[in-house]
């Protein structure tokens, strides 16, 4: 492997004369680092207030449905598996298999959002939402902050799942059309990286929100 | 084709389906572990144990699913810098909090 980033063997296979495989990935990782800082700030806020309002976080967290949270963890982990399977299949020139795995990834992403819909729906029906009367009147500052963090963190994560869904669907079309193939798959790999990041964030969100109790 | 395929594999490390499955089952196991441990009351330690297990899971995802273990040196180097940039402010906030 060449030590310099501008000339990678993959580039020779690409139809694009300006292809820069390592550059594509370095650039995408830079984007992922900005995401890390976005969520990193929210996590820091969580840790800070967790230290400050231990009991309240404990009490508020016990109202979340561990079963749904754990179920969604399994759904996202499985979607990460099908995502890498899709990339491996494409690299091994198995286009049909790659599309099958990519389609499964999209279905798991949808399943995650359906569970989220029921979870948030249940909270709303109990009158638990940012600025709700029940939260403002009958609870401590710690509980209000816990639910504030809960909705902002799972909401920001949910937005990423939806964007990931769109990106995955876009990649599905491109693999289908043959725009992405075994010799030029940086797009699929990068969307995969984004999808794994969404999974990574959930790996931390799940214990922090659902299991602190 | 054979030799081309080989050199291609060498240039671009392709992780096999089997490795993906092993990592996946490892991740499921750790998820079960984190749910089980949360039911045992360890007081203060619960949060830290949960974070430790989550970090093991994150490491598996980053190293294998995100290919970091086999990545170009430049990408690995930048990753370490990014982690430092993220965790230095964390350290600063924790130190500040503990000395109030």
PDB file of N, CA, C and O in Angstrom, chain A residues 113-171:
ATOM      1  N   UNK A 113     -37.669   3.227  14.314  1.00  0.00           N
ATOM      2  CA  UNK A 113     -38.485   4.431  14.398  1.00  0.00           C
ATOM      3  C   UNK A 113     -39.914   4.118  14.847  1.00  0.00           C
ATOM      4  O   UNK A 113     -40.535   4.916  15.547  1.00  0.00           O
ATOM      5  N   UNK A 114     -40.436   2.940  14.459  1.00  0.00           N
ATOM      6  CA  UNK A 114     -41.786   2.548  14.891  1.00  0.00           C
ATOM      7  C   UNK A 114     -41.814   2.375  16.415  1.00  0.00           C
ATOM      8  O   UNK A 114     -42.709   2.874  17.102  1.00  0.00           O
ATOM      9  N   UNK A 115     -40.775   1.669  16.959  1.00  0.00           N
ATOM     10  CA  UNK A 115     -40.696   1.494  18.416  1.00  0.00           C
ATOM     11  C   UNK A 115     -40.587   2.859  19.095  1.00  0.00           C
ATOM     12  O   UNK A 115     -41.258   3.126  20.104  1.00  0.00           O
ATOM     13  N   UNK A 116     -39.744   3.738  18.546  1.00  0.00           N
ATOM     14  CA  UNK A 116     -39.592   5.104  19.087  1.00  0.00           C
ATOM     15  C   UNK A 116     -40.932   5.830  19.126  1.00  0.00           C
ATOM     16  O   UNK A 116     -41.261   6.514  20.089  1.00  0.00           O
ATOM     17  N   UNK A 117     -41.718   5.674  18.050  1.00  0.00           N
ATOM     18  CA  UNK A 117     -43.016   6.330  17.960  1.00  0.00           C
ATOM     19  C   UNK A 117     -43.917   5.893  19.119  1.00  0.00           C
ATOM     20  O   UNK A 117     -44.544   6.726  19.780  1.00  0.00           O
ATOM     21  N   UNK A 118     -43.947   4.578  19.391  1.00  0.00           N
ATOM     22  CA  UNK A 118     -44.791   4.087  20.481  1.00  0.00           C
ATOM     23  C   UNK A 118     -44.255   4.537  21.841  1.00  0.00           C
ATOM     24  O   UNK A 118     -45.028   4.864  22.739  1.00  0.00           O
ATOM     25  N   UNK A 119     -42.917   4.561  21.988  1.00  0.00           N
ATOM     26  CA  UNK A 119     -42.341   4.999  23.255  1.00  0.00           C
ATOM     27  C   UNK A 119     -42.681   6.459  23.541  1.00  0.00           C
ATOM     28  O   UNK A 119     -43.132   6.801  24.625  1.00  0.00           O
ATOM     29  N   UNK A 120     -42.410   7.323  22.557  1.00  0.00           N
ATOM     30  CA  UNK A 120     -42.692   8.753  22.748  1.00  0.00           C
ATOM     31  C   UNK A 120     -44.194   8.962  22.923  1.00  0.00           C
ATOM     32  O   UNK A 120     -44.626   9.774  23.743  1.00  0.00           O
ATOM     33  N   UNK A 121     -44.992   8.221  22.151  1.00  0.00           N
ATOM     34  CA  UNK A 121     -46.446   8.327  22.239  1.00  0.00           C
ATOM     35  C   UNK A 121     -46.929   8.028  23.653  1.00  0.00           C
ATOM     36  O   UNK A 121     -47.779   8.739  24.197  1.00  0.00           O
ATOM     37  N   UNK A 122     -46.356   6.969  24.272  1.00  0.00           N
ATOM     38  CA  UNK A 122     -46.733   6.600  25.633  1.00  0.00           C
ATOM     39  C   UNK A 122     -46.375   7.722  26.610  1.00  0.00           C
ATOM     40  O   UNK A 122     -47.165   8.064  27.495  1.00  0.00           O
ATOM     41  N   UNK A 123     -45.180   8.320  26.439  1.00  0.00           N
ATOM     42  CA  UNK A 123     -44.775   9.433  27.318  1.00  0.00           C
ATOM     43  C   UNK A 123     -45.751  10.599  27.192  1.00  0.00           C
ATOM     44  O   UNK A 123     -46.179  11.175  28.186  1.00  0.00           O
ATOM     45  N   UNK A 124     -46.075  10.932  25.951  1.00  0.00           N
ATOM     46  CA  UNK A 124     -46.976  12.071  25.719  1.00  0.00           C
ATOM     47  C   UNK A 124     -48.335  11.814  26.366  1.00  0.00           C
ATOM     48  O   UNK A 124     -48.934  12.702  26.953  1.00  0.00           O
ATOM     49  N   UNK A 125     -48.823  10.550  26.262  1.00  0.00           N
ATOM     50  CA  UNK A 125     -50.156  10.256  26.792  1.00  0.00           C
ATOM     51  C   UNK A 125     -50.169  10.323  28.320  1.00  0.00           C
ATOM     52  O   UNK A 125     -51.210  10.517  28.925  1.00  0.00           O
ATOM     53  N   UNK A 126     -48.982  10.157  28.961  1.00  0.00           N
ATOM     54  CA  UNK A 126     -48.901  10.348  30.408  1.00  0.00           C
ATOM     55  C   UNK A 126     -48.684  11.816  30.744  1.00  0.00           C
ATOM     56  O   UNK A 126     -48.484  12.173  31.900  1.00  0.00           O
ATOM     57  N   UNK A 127     -48.644  12.672  29.736  1.00  0.00           N
ATOM     58  CA  UNK A 127     -48.393  14.093  29.978  1.00  0.00           C
ATOM     59  C   UNK A 127     -46.925  14.389  30.209  1.00  0.00           C
ATOM     60  O   UNK A 127     -46.577  15.396  30.809  1.00  0.00           O
ATOM     61  N   UNK A 128     -46.058  13.505  29.750  1.00  0.00           N
ATOM     62  CA  UNK A 128     -44.617  13.735  29.897  1.00  0.00           C
ATOM     63  C   UNK A 128     -44.032  14.214  28.571  1.00  0.00           C
ATOM     64  O   UNK A 128     -43.863  13.441  27.640  1.00  0.00           O
ATOM     65  N   UNK A 129     -43.791  15.516  28.485  1.00  0.00           N
ATOM     66  CA  UNK A 129     -43.090  16.089  27.327  1.00  0.00           C
ATOM     67  C   UNK A 129     -42.492  17.409  27.795  1.00  0.00           C
ATOM     68  O   UNK A 129     -42.891  17.946  28.834  1.00  0.00           O
ATOM     69  N   UNK A 130     -41.492  17.909  27.080  1.00  0.00           N
ATOM     70  CA  UNK A 130     -40.804  19.120  27.547  1.00  0.00           C
ATOM     71  C   UNK A 130     -41.806  20.247  27.794  1.00  0.00           C
ATOM     72  O   UNK A 130     -42.631  20.557  26.936  1.00  0.00           O
ATOM     73  N   UNK A 131     -41.757  20.796  28.993  1.00  0.00           N
ATOM     74  CA  UNK A 131     -42.619  21.925  29.330  1.00  0.00           C
ATOM     75  C   UNK A 131     -44.043  21.542  29.667  1.00  0.00           C
ATOM     76  O   UNK A 131     -44.903  22.402  29.816  1.00  0.00           O
ATOM     77  N   UNK A 132     -44.325  20.232  29.829  1.00  0.00           N
ATOM     78  CA  UNK A 132     -45.697  19.813  30.140  1.00  0.00           C
ATOM     79  C   UNK A 132     -46.061  20.230  31.565  1.00  0.00           C
ATOM     80  O   UNK A 132     -45.184  20.378  32.425  1.00  0.00           O
ATOM     81  N   UNK A 133     -47.355  20.365  31.826  1.00  0.00           N
ATOM     82  CA  UNK A 133     -47.817  20.827  33.143  1.00  0.00           C
ATOM     83  C   UNK A 133     -47.424  19.853  34.244  1.00  0.00           C
ATOM     84  O   UNK A 133     -47.010  20.251  35.326  1.00  0.00           O
ATOM     85  N   UNK A 134     -47.580  18.550  33.959  1.00  0.00           N
ATOM     86  CA  UNK A 134     -47.246  17.539  34.965  1.00  0.00           C
ATOM     87  C   UNK A 134     -45.785  17.649  35.377  1.00  0.00           C
ATOM     88  O   UNK A 134     -45.457  17.651  36.566  1.00  0.00           O
ATOM     89  N   UNK A 135     -44.897  17.778  34.376  1.00  0.00           N
ATOM     90  CA  UNK A 135     -43.478  17.888  34.698  1.00  0.00           C
ATOM     91  C   UNK A 135     -43.193  19.165  35.476  1.00  0.00           C
ATOM     92  O   UNK A 135     -42.448  19.153  36.451  1.00  0.00           O
ATOM     93  N   UNK A 136     -43.788  20.276  35.055  1.00  0.00           N
ATOM     94  CA  UNK A 136     -43.495  21.561  35.690  1.00  0.00           C
ATOM     95  C   UNK A 136     -44.007  21.607  37.128  1.00  0.00           C
ATOM     96  O   UNK A 136     -43.332  22.131  38.015  1.00  0.00           O
ATOM     97  N   UNK A 137     -45.197  21.039  37.370  1.00  0.00           N
ATOM     98  CA  UNK A 137     -45.817  21.241  38.681  1.00  0.00           C
ATOM     99  C   UNK A 137     -45.403  20.210  39.717  1.00  0.00           C
ATOM    100  O   UNK A 137     -45.100  20.553  40.852  1.00  0.00           O
ATOM    101  N   UNK A 138     -45.356  18.927  39.325  1.00  0.00           N
ATOM    102  CA  UNK A 138     -45.243  17.917  40.371  1.00  0.00           C
ATOM    103  C   UNK A 138     -43.855  17.303  40.524  1.00  0.00           C
ATOM    104  O   UNK A 138     -43.668  16.403  41.315  1.00  0.00           O
ATOM    105  N   UNK A 139     -42.890  17.768  39.751  1.00  0.00           N
ATOM    106  CA  UNK A 139     -41.595  17.096  39.849  1.00  0.00           C
ATOM    107  C   UNK A 139     -40.466  18.025  40.246  1.00  0.00           C
ATOM    108  O   UNK A 139     -40.579  19.240  40.174  1.00  0.00           O
ATOM    109  N   UNK A 140     -39.374  17.409  40.620  1.00  0.00           N
ATOM    110  CA  UNK A 140     -38.180  18.161  41.010  1.00  0.00           C
ATOM    111  C   UNK A 140     -37.435  18.630  39.757  1.00  0.00           C
ATOM    112  O   UNK A 140     -37.705  18.184  38.655  1.00  0.00           O
ATOM    113  N   UNK A 141     -36.474  19.534  39.987  1.00  0.00           N
ATOM    114  CA  UNK A 141     -35.625  20.021  38.886  1.00  0.00           C
ATOM    115  C   UNK A 141     -34.932  18.856  38.182  1.00  0.00           C
ATOM    116  O   UNK A 141     -34.829  18.821  36.961  1.00  0.00           O
ATOM    117  N   UNK A 142     -34.462  17.881  38.984  1.00  0.00           N
ATOM    118  CA  UNK A 142     -33.716  16.750  38.431  1.00  0.00           C
ATOM    119  C   UNK A 142     -34.550  15.954  37.435  1.00  0.00           C
ATOM    120  O   UNK A 142     -34.058  15.548  36.386  1.00  0.00           O
ATOM    121  N   UNK A 143     -35.847  15.740  37.773  1.00  0.00           N
ATOM    122  CA  UNK A 143     -36.719  14.964  36.880  1.00  0.00           C
ATOM    123  C   UNK A 143     -36.974  15.750  35.594  1.00  0.00           C
ATOM    124  O   UNK A 143     -36.961  15.190  34.498  1.00  0.00           O
ATOM    125  N   UNK A 144     -37.192  17.073  35.741  1.00  0.00           N
ATOM    126  CA  UNK A 144     -37.418  17.915  34.558  1.00  0.00           C
ATOM    127  C   UNK A 144     -36.195  17.850  33.636  1.00  0.00           C
ATOM    128  O   UNK A 144     -36.321  17.677  32.421  1.00  0.00           O
ATOM    129  N   UNK A 145     -35.001  17.936  34.231  1.00  0.00           N
ATOM    130  CA  UNK A 145     -33.769  17.893  33.430  1.00  0.00           C
ATOM    131  C   UNK A 145     -33.586  16.516  32.794  1.00  0.00           C
ATOM    132  O   UNK A 145     -33.200  16.403  31.635  1.00  0.00           O
ATOM    133  N   UNK A 146     -33.903  15.448  33.560  1.00  0.00           N
ATOM    134  CA  UNK A 146     -33.765  14.109  32.992  1.00  0.00           C
ATOM    135  C   UNK A 146     -34.631  13.957  31.746  1.00  0.00           C
ATOM    136  O   UNK A 146     -34.157  13.506  30.705  1.00  0.00           O
ATOM    137  N   UNK A 147     -35.901  14.360  31.851  1.00  0.00           N
ATOM    138  CA  UNK A 147     -36.776  14.218  30.686  1.00  0.00           C
ATOM    139  C   UNK A 147     -36.389  15.171  29.557  1.00  0.00           C
ATOM    140  O   UNK A 147     -36.544  14.848  28.379  1.00  0.00           O
ATOM    141  N   UNK A 148     -35.861  16.348  29.929  1.00  0.00           N
ATOM    142  CA  UNK A 148     -35.349  17.269  28.907  1.00  0.00           C
ATOM    143  C   UNK A 148     -34.240  16.600  28.116  1.00  0.00           C
ATOM    144  O   UNK A 148     -34.261  16.560  26.878  1.00  0.00           O
ATOM    145  N   UNK A 149     -33.268  16.002  28.853  1.00  0.00           N
ATOM    146  CA  UNK A 149     -32.157  15.309  28.196  1.00  0.00           C
ATOM    147  C   UNK A 149     -32.662  14.114  27.400  1.00  0.00           C
ATOM    148  O   UNK A 149     -32.214  13.854  26.288  1.00  0.00           O
ATOM    149  N   UNK A 150     -33.624  13.380  27.992  1.00  0.00           N
ATOM    150  CA  UNK A 150     -34.181  12.205  27.312  1.00  0.00           C
ATOM    151  C   UNK A 150     -34.727  12.587  25.946  1.00  0.00           C
ATOM    152  O   UNK A 150     -34.394  11.963  24.931  1.00  0.00           O
ATOM    153  N   UNK A 151     -35.580  13.641  25.916  1.00  0.00           N
ATOM    154  CA  UNK A 151     -36.202  13.999  24.639  1.00  0.00           C
ATOM    155  C   UNK A 151     -35.202  14.606  23.661  1.00  0.00           C
ATOM    156  O   UNK A 151     -35.248  14.315  22.459  1.00  0.00           O
ATOM    157  N   UNK A 152     -34.285  15.434  24.153  1.00  0.00           N
ATOM    158  CA  UNK A 152     -33.305  16.052  23.242  1.00  0.00           C
ATOM    159  C   UNK A 152     -32.350  14.989  22.687  1.00  0.00           C
ATOM    160  O   UNK A 152     -32.066  14.954  21.485  1.00  0.00           O
ATOM    161  N   UNK A 153     -31.883  14.079  23.565  1.00  0.00           N
ATOM    162  CA  UNK A 153     -30.901  13.082  23.112  1.00  0.00           C
ATOM    163  C   UNK A 153     -31.526  12.034  22.202  1.00  0.00           C
ATOM    164  O   UNK A 153     -30.993  11.730  21.129  1.00  0.00           O
ATOM    165  N   UNK A 154     -32.681  11.475  22.618  1.00  0.00           N
ATOM    166  CA  UNK A 154     -33.293  10.460  21.743  1.00  0.00           C
ATOM    167  C   UNK A 154     -33.850  11.135  20.488  1.00  0.00           C
ATOM    168  O   UNK A 154     -33.880  10.531  19.423  1.00  0.00           O
ATOM    169  N   UNK A 155     -34.266  12.410  20.608  1.00  0.00           N
ATOM    170  CA  UNK A 155     -34.766  13.147  19.444  1.00  0.00           C
ATOM    171  C   UNK A 155     -33.665  13.402  18.432  1.00  0.00           C
ATOM    172  O   UNK A 155     -33.831  13.147  17.233  1.00  0.00           O
ATOM    173  N   UNK A 156     -32.509  13.894  18.918  1.00  0.00           N
ATOM    174  CA  UNK A 156     -31.377  14.145  18.010  1.00  0.00           C
ATOM    175  C   UNK A 156     -30.927  12.832  17.365  1.00  0.00           C
ATOM    176  O   UNK A 156     -30.639  12.785  16.167  1.00  0.00           O
ATOM    177  N   UNK A 157     -30.916  11.775  18.185  1.00  0.00           N
ATOM    178  CA  UNK A 157     -30.545  10.465  17.652  1.00  0.00           C
ATOM    179  C   UNK A 157     -31.564  10.020  16.602  1.00  0.00           C
ATOM    180  O   UNK A 157     -31.194   9.526  15.528  1.00  0.00           O
ATOM    181  N   UNK A 158     -32.863  10.226  16.898  1.00  0.00           N
ATOM    182  CA  UNK A 158     -33.922   9.837  15.965  1.00  0.00           C
ATOM    183  C   UNK A 158     -33.799  10.555  14.628  1.00  0.00           C
ATOM    184  O   UNK A 158     -33.993   9.954  13.567  1.00  0.00           O
ATOM    185  N   UNK A 159     -33.452  11.849  14.689  1.00  0.00           N
ATOM    186  CA  UNK A 159     -33.245  12.618  13.448  1.00  0.00           C
ATOM    187  C   UNK A 159     -32.136  11.965  12.623  1.00  0.00           C
ATOM    188  O   UNK A 159     -32.238  11.835  11.394  1.00  0.00           O
ATOM    189  N   UNK A 160     -31.086  11.496  13.325  1.00  0.00           N
ATOM    190  CA  UNK A 160     -29.986  10.829  12.628  1.00  0.00           C
ATOM    191  C   UNK A 160     -30.419   9.500  12.013  1.00  0.00           C
ATOM    192  O   UNK A 160     -29.942   9.123  10.951  1.00  0.00           O
ATOM    193  N   UNK A 161     -31.318   8.796  12.714  1.00  0.00           N
ATOM    194  CA  UNK A 161     -31.820   7.531  12.154  1.00  0.00           C
ATOM    195  C   UNK A 161     -32.590   7.819  10.864  1.00  0.00           C
ATOM    196  O   UNK A 161     -32.414   7.129   9.853  1.00  0.00           O
ATOM    197  N   UNK A 162     -33.430   8.884  10.895  1.00  0.00           N
ATOM    198  CA  UNK A 162     -34.222   9.228   9.704  1.00  0.00           C
ATOM    199  C   UNK A 162     -33.301   9.630   8.548  1.00  0.00           C
ATOM    200  O   UNK A 162     -33.478   9.181   7.407  1.00  0.00           O
ATOM    201  N   UNK A 163     -32.297  10.468   8.844  1.00  0.00           N
ATOM    202  CA  UNK A 163     -31.342  10.858   7.788  1.00  0.00           C
ATOM    203  C   UNK A 163     -30.595   9.633   7.268  1.00  0.00           C
ATOM    204  O   UNK A 163     -30.351   9.498   6.066  1.00  0.00           O
ATOM    205  N   UNK A 164     -30.236   8.716   8.192  1.00  0.00           N
ATOM    206  CA  UNK A 164     -29.558   7.483   7.804  1.00  0.00           C
ATOM    207  C   UNK A 164     -30.436   6.650   6.872  1.00  0.00           C
ATOM    208  O   UNK A 164     -29.964   6.107   5.872  1.00  0.00           O
ATOM    209  N   UNK A 165     -31.737   6.601   7.215  1.00  0.00           N
ATOM    210  CA  UNK A 165     -32.709   5.876   6.382  1.00  0.00           C
ATOM    211  C   UNK A 165     -32.700   6.420   4.949  1.00  0.00           C
ATOM    212  O   UNK A 165     -32.683   5.653   3.984  1.00  0.00           O
ATOM    213  N   UNK A 166     -32.725   7.758   4.833  1.00  0.00           N
ATOM    214  CA  UNK A 166     -32.723   8.386   3.509  1.00  0.00           C
ATOM    215  C   UNK A 166     -31.435   8.044   2.765  1.00  0.00           C
ATOM    216  O   UNK A 166     -31.456   7.665   1.591  1.00  0.00           O
ATOM    217  N   UNK A 167     -30.280   8.154   3.472  1.00  0.00           N
ATOM    218  CA  UNK A 167     -28.985   7.870   2.842  1.00  0.00           C
ATOM    219  C   UNK A 167     -28.907   6.406   2.399  1.00  0.00           C
ATOM    220  O   UNK A 167     -28.418   6.101   1.308  1.00  0.00           O
ATOM    221  N   UNK A 168     -29.437   5.502   3.269  1.00  0.00           N
ATOM    222  CA  UNK A 168     -29.410   4.071   2.935  1.00  0.00           C
ATOM    223  C   UNK A 168     -30.259   3.793   1.697  1.00  0.00           C
ATOM    224  O   UNK A 168     -29.862   3.015   0.822  1.00  0.00           O
ATOM    225  N   UNK A 169     -31.429   4.449   1.619  1.00  0.00           N
ATOM    226  CA  UNK A 169     -32.312   4.237   0.473  1.00  0.00           C
ATOM    227  C   UNK A 169     -31.640   4.737  -0.810  1.00  0.00           C
ATOM    228  O   UNK A 169     -31.733   4.103  -1.870  1.00  0.00           O
ATOM    229  N   UNK A 170     -30.949   5.879  -0.691  1.00  0.00           N
ATOM    230  CA  UNK A 170     -30.204   6.452  -1.811  1.00  0.00           C
ATOM    231  C   UNK A 170     -29.132   5.454  -2.289  1.00  0.00           C
ATOM    232  O   UNK A 170     -28.978   5.186  -3.488  1.00  0.00           O
ATOM    233  N   UNK A 171     -28.407   4.860  -1.328  1.00  0.00           N
ATOM    234  CA  UNK A 171     -27.369   3.887  -1.680  1.00  0.00           C
ATOM    235  C   UNK A 171     -27.983   2.651  -2.342  1.00  0.00           C
ATOM    236  O   UNK A 171     -27.401   2.075  -3.253  1.00  0.00           O
TER     237      UNK A 171
END
